[in-house]
């Protein structure tokens, strides 16, 4: 996944990361990994949520999302 730069669109992301971005952008406020996992149709077992948490963290680390102090994610 590329680091986000000005003018870069979601087409730079894989389809799964684009879907995660759409879920976060469509939420009423910052979301937790569990919320995103549910929206993706995954179970809420920790083993199913942790990969989503990793994907959210990667999106945040590369400038696509903002991670709040409480560990929730919102669009940049």
XYZ file of C-alpha atoms in Angstrom, residues 2-64:
63
model
C 1.405 3.395 -0.963
C 1.809 6.316 1.396
C -0.915 8.862 0.723
C 0.165 12.004 -1.085
C -1.856 15.050 -2.084
C -4.196 14.304 -4.973
C -3.966 10.530 -4.633
C -7.322 8.782 -4.851
C -8.666 5.534 -3.477
C -7.884 3.805 -6.773
C -4.306 3.482 -5.481
C -5.585 1.002 -2.859
C -6.608 -2.634 -3.233
C -10.325 -3.376 -3.280
C -10.334 -4.518 0.361
C -8.611 -1.364 1.575
C -10.969 0.750 -0.561
C -13.934 -0.990 1.106
C -12.481 -0.238 4.556
C -12.028 3.416 3.570
C -15.653 3.568 2.377
C -16.887 2.092 5.674
C -14.887 4.584 7.742
C -15.931 7.520 5.544
C -19.601 6.516 5.728
C -19.683 6.273 9.516
C -21.233 8.962 11.709
C -17.998 9.346 13.651
C -14.740 7.585 14.446
C -15.030 3.782 14.267
C -13.493 0.872 16.120
C -11.960 -2.150 14.398
C -14.935 -4.220 15.580
C -17.335 -1.878 13.733
C -15.377 -2.240 10.509
C -15.126 -6.024 10.887
C -18.912 -6.246 11.291
C -19.464 -4.032 8.245
C -17.172 -6.343 6.266
C -19.327 -9.301 7.302
C -16.746 -10.844 9.602
C -17.280 -12.445 12.981
C -16.562 -10.497 16.152
C -14.104 -13.032 17.559
C -10.753 -11.434 18.415
C -9.019 -13.578 15.782
C -11.246 -12.010 13.110
C -10.989 -8.432 14.412
C -7.194 -8.271 14.811
C -6.439 -8.445 11.063
C -8.878 -5.566 10.500
C -7.204 -3.610 13.301
C -3.876 -4.165 11.515
C -5.315 -2.927 8.237
C -6.716 0.180 9.917
C -3.363 0.847 11.603
C -1.580 0.463 8.256
C -3.997 2.929 6.621
C -3.343 5.331 9.485
C 0.441 4.913 9.388
C 0.466 5.649 5.657
C -1.677 8.781 5.930
C -5.040 7.496 4.702
